[in-house]
Amino acid sequence: MNRSSRSSSLSPHSFSEGGWVLVSPQNAIGKVIEKVCLWGNLSFRVWLPSTQSIIRVDASALSPAQSSVLSTHHLTYLAAAARVADALTHDVLLAPIESSVIPLPHQIRALSRAVSSDRVRYLLADEVGLGKTIEAGLIMRELKLRGLVRRTLVIAPKGLVTQWVAEMRTHFGEEFRLLVPSDFSAYRRIAREDNLWQSHPQVVCTMDSVKPLDSRRGWSREQVAEYNRERFEDLVSAGWDLVIVDEAHRLGGSTDQVARY
């Protein structure tokens, strides 16, 4: 028996509660939640995951859902889309709309929680691979769109700084400048500013490049002071609105005897 003859042989009574059906003219997959027979007319109440709605339809509007349509990947997609739609209804969040990235439900929840208070001090501690960089980018973008942030500093391990610059440009259209303190003498000839950290509104730098020194063999106090001024004191006084520290666990256990403190 071919597929068309098998479908035509099914009567409306064969659609049971909990079964999946194809609803026309919406051309959407739905789940039967109730069968209603009134004065000989059979109708069904059907839940549509794609629109998160429940509709009442006549039996003639239903047909069996093919297994190829209701694949595991398809149902997972519908469920994730419904959670994203639900998350967006709780708060008016601009970053997910203005960004090229499509955030996952847990990323929207992190964004919503982070911007729910006046002062944003938030630790993103998701497992590896769950998109903490995207979450941080969403928070930054949201605060910028709300007019709360203009100057942003990202401090990251050396191996991740170029990735930060690339991802912020690709996903959020945000341009960050990678500043390397060891090249400040060259920068200064171009920028001609006393505090080079103020030369760009959005900066990425490496974590270990901005550690202050107590002393260094062969250096005078004046040399140490100048080193700390460029790499640490000027950085702190540059007037950042938002500071993001990537892999902040590298600061764990730091004390006032450790440079990263």
CSV table of C-alpha atoms in Angstrom, one decimal:
chain,number,residue,atom,x,y,z
A,1,MET,CA,0.0,0.0,0.0
A,2,ASN,CA,1.4,3.4,-1.0
A,3,ARG,CA,1.5,6.5,1.3
A,4,SER,CA,-1.6,8.2,-0.2
A,5,SER,CA,-3.8,5.2,0.0
A,6,ARG,CA,-2.7,4.5,3.6
A,7,SER,CA,-3.6,8.1,4.5
A,8,SER,CA,-7.0,8.1,2.8
A,9,SER,CA,-7.9,4.8,4.5
A,10,LEU,CA,-7.5,6.4,8.0
A,11,SER,CA,-10.8,7.7,9.4
A,12,PRO,CA,-10.9,10.8,11.7
A,13,HIS,CA,-11.6,8.5,14.6
A,14,SER,CA,-8.1,7.1,14.3
A,15,PHE,CA,-6.6,10.3,15.5
A,16,SER,CA,-6.1,9.7,19.2
A,17,GLU,CA,-5.3,12.2,22.0
A,18,GLY,CA,-1.5,12.6,22.3
A,19,GLY,CA,-1.0,11.8,18.7
A,20,TRP,CA,0.8,14.1,16.2
A,21,VAL,CA,-1.0,15.3,13.1
A,22,LEU,CA,-0.5,17.7,10.2
A,23,VAL,CA,-3.0,20.6,10.4
A,24,SER,CA,-4.2,22.5,7.3
A,25,PRO,CA,-4.4,25.2,6.1
A,26,GLN,CA,-1.7,26.2,8.7
A,27,ASN,CA,0.5,23.4,7.3
A,28,ALA,CA,1.9,22.9,10.8
A,29,ILE,CA,2.6,20.0,13.0
A,30,GLY,CA,0.3,19.7,16.0
A,31,LYS,CA,-0.5,17.4,18.9
A,32,VAL,CA,-4.0,16.3,19.6
A,33,ILE,CA,-5.0,17.1,23.2
A,34,GLU,CA,-8.8,16.5,23.0
A,35,LYS,CA,-11.3,14.9,20.8
A,36,VAL,CA,-14.8,16.5,20.8
A,37,CYS,CA,-17.9,14.9,19.3
A,38,LEU,CA,-20.9,17.3,19.3
A,39,TRP,CA,-24.2,16.3,17.5
A,40,GLY,CA,-22.3,13.9,15.3
A,41,ASN,CA,-19.7,16.4,14.3
A,42,LEU,CA,-16.1,15.4,15.2
A,43,SER,CA,-13.5,18.1,16.0
A,44,PHE,CA,-10.2,18.2,17.7
A,45,ARG,CA,-8.3,20.6,20.0
A,46,VAL,CA,-4.7,20.7,18.8
A,47,TRP,CA,-1.6,22.3,20.2
A,48,LEU,CA,0.8,23.9,17.7
A,49,PRO,CA,4.4,24.1,19.0
A,50,SER,CA,5.4,26.5,16.3
A,51,THR,CA,3.1,29.2,17.6
A,52,GLN,CA,2.6,28.0,21.2
A,53,SER,CA,-1.2,28.1,20.6
A,54,ILE,CA,-4.1,25.7,20.9
A,55,ILE,CA,-6.7,25.7,18.1
A,56,ARG,CA,-10.0,23.8,17.5
A,57,VAL,CA,-10.2,22.3,14.0
A,58,ASP,CA,-12.6,20.1,12.1
A,59,ALA,CA,-11.6,16.5,11.5
A,60,SER,CA,-11.3,17.2,7.8
A,61,ALA,CA,-8.4,19.6,8.5
A,62,LEU,CA,-6.2,16.8,9.9
A,63,SER,CA,-4.0,14.3,8.3
A,64,PRO,CA,-1.4,11.9,9.7
A,65,ALA,CA,2.0,13.4,10.4
A,66,GLN,CA,4.7,11.6,8.5
A,67,SER,CA,7.6,10.2,10.6
A,68,SER,CA,10.1,12.2,8.4
A,69,VAL,CA,8.5,15.4,9.6
A,70,LEU,CA,8.6,14.5,13.2
A,71,SER,CA,12.2,13.6,13.4
A,72,THR,CA,14.1,14.1,16.7
A,73,HIS,CA,16.0,17.1,15.3
A,74,HIS,CA,12.7,18.7,14.1
A,75,LEU,CA,11.0,18.3,17.5
A,76,THR,CA,14.2,19.6,19.3
A,77,TYR,CA,14.2,22.6,17.0
A,78,LEU,CA,10.5,23.3,17.7
A,79,ALA,CA,11.0,23.0,21.5
A,80,ALA,CA,14.1,25.3,21.4
A,81,ALA,CA,12.3,27.9,19.3
A,82,ALA,CA,9.3,27.9,21.7
A,83,ARG,CA,11.6,28.4,24.7
A,84,VAL,CA,13.3,31.3,22.9
A,85,ALA,CA,10.0,32.9,22.1
A,86,ASP,CA,8.8,32.5,25.7
A,87,ALA,CA,12.0,34.0,27.0
A,88,LEU,CA,11.7,37.0,24.8
A,89,THR,CA,8.2,37.8,26.1
A,90,HIS,CA,9.3,38.4,29.7
A,91,ASP,CA,11.6,41.3,29.0
A,92,VAL,CA,12.2,43.7,26.1
A,93,LEU,CA,15.7,42.7,25.2
A,94,LEU,CA,17.3,44.5,22.2
A,95,ALA,CA,20.6,42.7,21.9
A,96,PRO,CA,19.2,39.4,20.5
A,97,ILE,CA,17.4,41.4,17.8
A,98,GLU,CA,20.3,43.6,16.9
A,99,SER,CA,22.9,40.9,16.7
A,100,SER,CA,23.6,38.4,14.0
A,101,VAL,CA,23.9,35.5,16.5
A,102,ILE,CA,20.8,33.5,17.4
A,103,PRO,CA,21.0,33.1,21.2
A,104,LEU,CA,20.0,29.9,23.0
A,105,PRO,CA,17.4,30.0,25.8
A,106,HIS,CA,20.0,29.8,28.6
A,107,GLN,CA,21.9,32.7,27.0
A,108,ILE,CA,18.8,34.9,26.9
A,109,ARG,CA,18.1,34.0,30.5
A,110,ALA,CA,21.7,35.0,31.5
A,111,LEU,CA,21.3,38.3,29.6
A,112,SER,CA,18.0,39.0,31.3
A,113,ARG,CA,19.3,38.3,34.8
A,114,ALA,CA,22.5,40.3,34.2
A,115,VAL,CA,20.7,43.5,33.1
A,116,SER,CA,17.9,43.2,35.6
A,117,SER,CA,19.7,45.3,38.2
A,118,ASP,CA,21.2,48.8,38.1
A,119,ARG,CA,24.8,47.6,38.7
A,120,VAL,CA,25.9,44.7,36.6
A,121,ARG,CA,28.3,42.4,38.5
A,122,TYR,CA,27.8,39.0,37.1
A,123,LEU,CA,29.8,35.7,37.0
A,124,LEU,CA,29.2,33.6,33.9
A,125,ALA,CA,30.0,30.1,35.0
A,126,ASP,CA,28.5,27.8,32.3
A,127,GLU,CA,30.2,24.6,31.3
A,128,VAL,CA,32.8,24.7,28.5
A,129,GLY,CA,31.1,25.1,25.1
A,130,LEU,CA,27.9,26.7,26.2
A,131,GLY,CA,28.8,30.1,24.8
A,132,LYS,CA,30.0,32.3,27.6
A,133,THR,CA,31.7,34.7,25.1
A,134,ILE,CA,28.3,35.1,23.3
A,135,GLU,CA,26.6,35.8,26.7
A,136,ALA,CA,29.2,38.4,27.5
A,137,GLY,CA,28.8,40.0,24.1
A,138,LEU,CA,25.0,40.0,24.4
A,139,ILE,CA,25.2,41.8,27.8
A,140,MET,CA,27.7,44.3,26.4
A,141,ARG,CA,25.5,45.0,23.4
A,142,GLU,CA,22.4,45.3,25.5
A,143,LEU,CA,24.0,47.8,27.8
A,144,LYS,CA,25.3,49.8,24.8
A,145,LEU,CA,21.8,49.9,23.1
A,146,ARG,CA,20.3,51.1,26.4
A,147,GLY,CA,22.9,53.9,26.5
A,148,LEU,CA,24.5,52.7,29.7
A,149,VAL,CA,27.9,51.7,28.3
A,150,ARG,CA,30.3,53.4,25.9
A,151,ARG,CA,33.8,52.3,26.9
A,152,THR,CA,34.4,48.6,27.3
A,153,LEU,CA,37.6,46.7,28.3
A,154,VAL,CA,38.1,43.0,27.8
A,155,ILE,CA,40.9,41.3,29.7
A,156,ALA,CA,41.6,37.8,28.4
A,157,PRO,CA,44.4,35.2,28.3
A,158,LYS,CA,46.9,35.7,25.5
A,159,GLY,CA,45.7,32.9,23.3
A,160,LEU,CA,42.1,34.3,23.3
A,161,VAL,CA,42.5,38.0,22.6
A,162,THR,CA,42.3,37.8,18.8
A,163,GLN,CA,39.3,35.5,19.1
A,164,TRP,CA,37.5,38.1,21.2
A,165,VAL,CA,38.2,40.8,18.6
A,166,ALA,CA,36.9,38.5,15.8
A,167,GLU,CA,33.8,37.3,17.5
A,168,MET,CA,32.7,40.8,18.7
A,169,ARG,CA,33.0,42.0,15.1
A,170,THR,CA,31.3,39.0,13.5
A,171,HIS,CA,28.4,38.5,15.9
A,172,PHE,CA,27.7,41.9,17.2
A,173,GLY,CA,29.3,44.4,14.7
A,174,GLU,CA,31.5,45.8,17.5
A,175,GLU,CA,35.0,46.9,16.7
A,176,PHE,CA,37.6,46.3,19.5
A,177,ARG,CA,41.2,47.4,19.4
A,178,LEU,CA,43.8,44.9,20.6
A,179,LEU,CA,46.3,46.9,22.7
A,180,VAL,CA,49.6,45.3,23.7
A,181,PRO,CA,51.5,47.3,26.3
A,182,SER,CA,54.9,46.1,25.1
A,183,ASP,CA,54.2,48.1,21.9
A,184,PHE,CA,53.1,51.3,23.7
A,185,SER,CA,56.2,53.2,22.6
A,186,ALA,CA,55.2,52.7,18.9
A,187,TYR,CA,51.6,53.4,19.7
A,188,ARG,CA,52.5,56.7,21.4
A,189,ARG,CA,54.2,58.0,18.3
A,190,ILE,CA,51.0,57.5,16.4
A,191,ALA,CA,48.3,58.4,19.0
A,192,ARG,CA,50.2,61.2,20.7
A,193,GLU,CA,48.2,60.7,23.9
A,194,ASP,CA,49.4,60.5,27.5
A,195,ASN,CA,47.1,57.6,28.4
A,196,LEU,CA,46.9,55.2,25.5
A,197,TRP,CA,44.1,53.2,27.1
A,198,GLN,CA,41.9,56.2,26.3
A,199,SER,CA,42.7,56.2,22.6
A,200,HIS,CA,40.0,53.7,21.8
A,201,PRO,CA,36.5,53.2,23.3
A,202,GLN,CA,36.6,49.4,23.1
A,203,VAL,CA,39.8,47.6,24.0
A,204,VAL,CA,41.0,44.0,24.4
A,205,CYS,CA,44.3,43.3,26.2
A,206,THR,CA,46.0,40.2,27.6
A,207,MET,CA,45.7,39.3,31.3
A,208,ASP,CA,49.3,38.9,32.1
A,209,SER,CA,50.4,42.0,30.2
A,210,VAL,CA,48.8,44.4,32.7
A,211,LYS,CA,50.1,42.9,35.9
A,212,PRO,CA,51.9,45.4,38.0
A,213,LEU,CA,55.5,44.9,39.3
A,214,ASP,CA,57.0,45.4,42.7
A,215,SER,CA,60.5,45.2,41.4
A,216,ARG,CA,62.6,43.8,38.6
A,217,ARG,CA,66.3,42.9,38.6
A,218,GLY,CA,68.4,45.7,37.2
A,219,TRP,CA,65.6,48.3,37.2
A,220,SER,CA,65.4,51.4,39.2
A,221,ARG,CA,62.3,52.5,41.1
A,222,GLU,CA,61.6,55.1,38.5
A,223,GLN,CA,61.6,52.4,35.7
A,224,VAL,CA,59.3,50.2,37.7
A,225,ALA,CA,57.0,53.1,38.4
A,226,GLU,CA,56.9,54.0,34.7
A,227,TYR,CA,56.2,50.4,33.8
A,228,ASN,CA,53.3,50.2,36.3
A,229,ARG,CA,51.9,53.5,35.2
A,230,GLU,CA,51.5,52.5,31.6
A,231,ARG,CA,50.3,48.9,32.2
A,232,PHE,CA,48.2,49.3,35.3
A,233,GLU,CA,47.6,52.8,36.7
A,234,ASP,CA,46.6,54.3,33.3
A,235,LEU,CA,44.5,51.3,32.6
A,236,VAL,CA,42.5,51.6,35.9
A,237,SER,CA,42.1,55.4,35.4
A,238,ALA,CA,40.9,55.2,31.8
A,239,GLY,CA,37.3,55.5,32.7
A,240,TRP,CA,35.8,52.2,31.7
A,241,ASP,CA,32.0,51.7,31.8
A,242,LEU,CA,32.2,47.9,31.5
A,243,VAL,CA,35.1,45.5,32.2
A,244,ILE,CA,34.9,41.8,31.1
A,245,VAL,CA,37.4,39.3,32.4
A,246,ASP,CA,37.6,36.1,30.4
A,247,GLU,CA,38.6,32.9,32.2
A,248,ALA,CA,38.3,34.8,35.5
A,249,HIS,CA,39.2,31.5,37.4
A,250,ARG,CA,42.8,32.3,36.6
A,251,LEU,CA,42.5,35.0,39.2
A,252,GLY,CA,41.3,32.5,41.8
A,253,GLY,CA,43.4,32.2,44.9
A,254,SER,CA,45.2,35.5,44.2
A,255,THR,CA,46.3,37.5,47.2
A,256,ASP,CA,48.0,40.9,47.6
A,257,GLN,CA,51.3,39.0,47.2
A,258,VAL,CA,50.4,37.8,43.7
A,259,ALA,CA,50.6,40.1,40.7
A,260,ARG,CA,47.2,39.1,39.3
A,261,TYR,CA,45.6,40.4,42.5
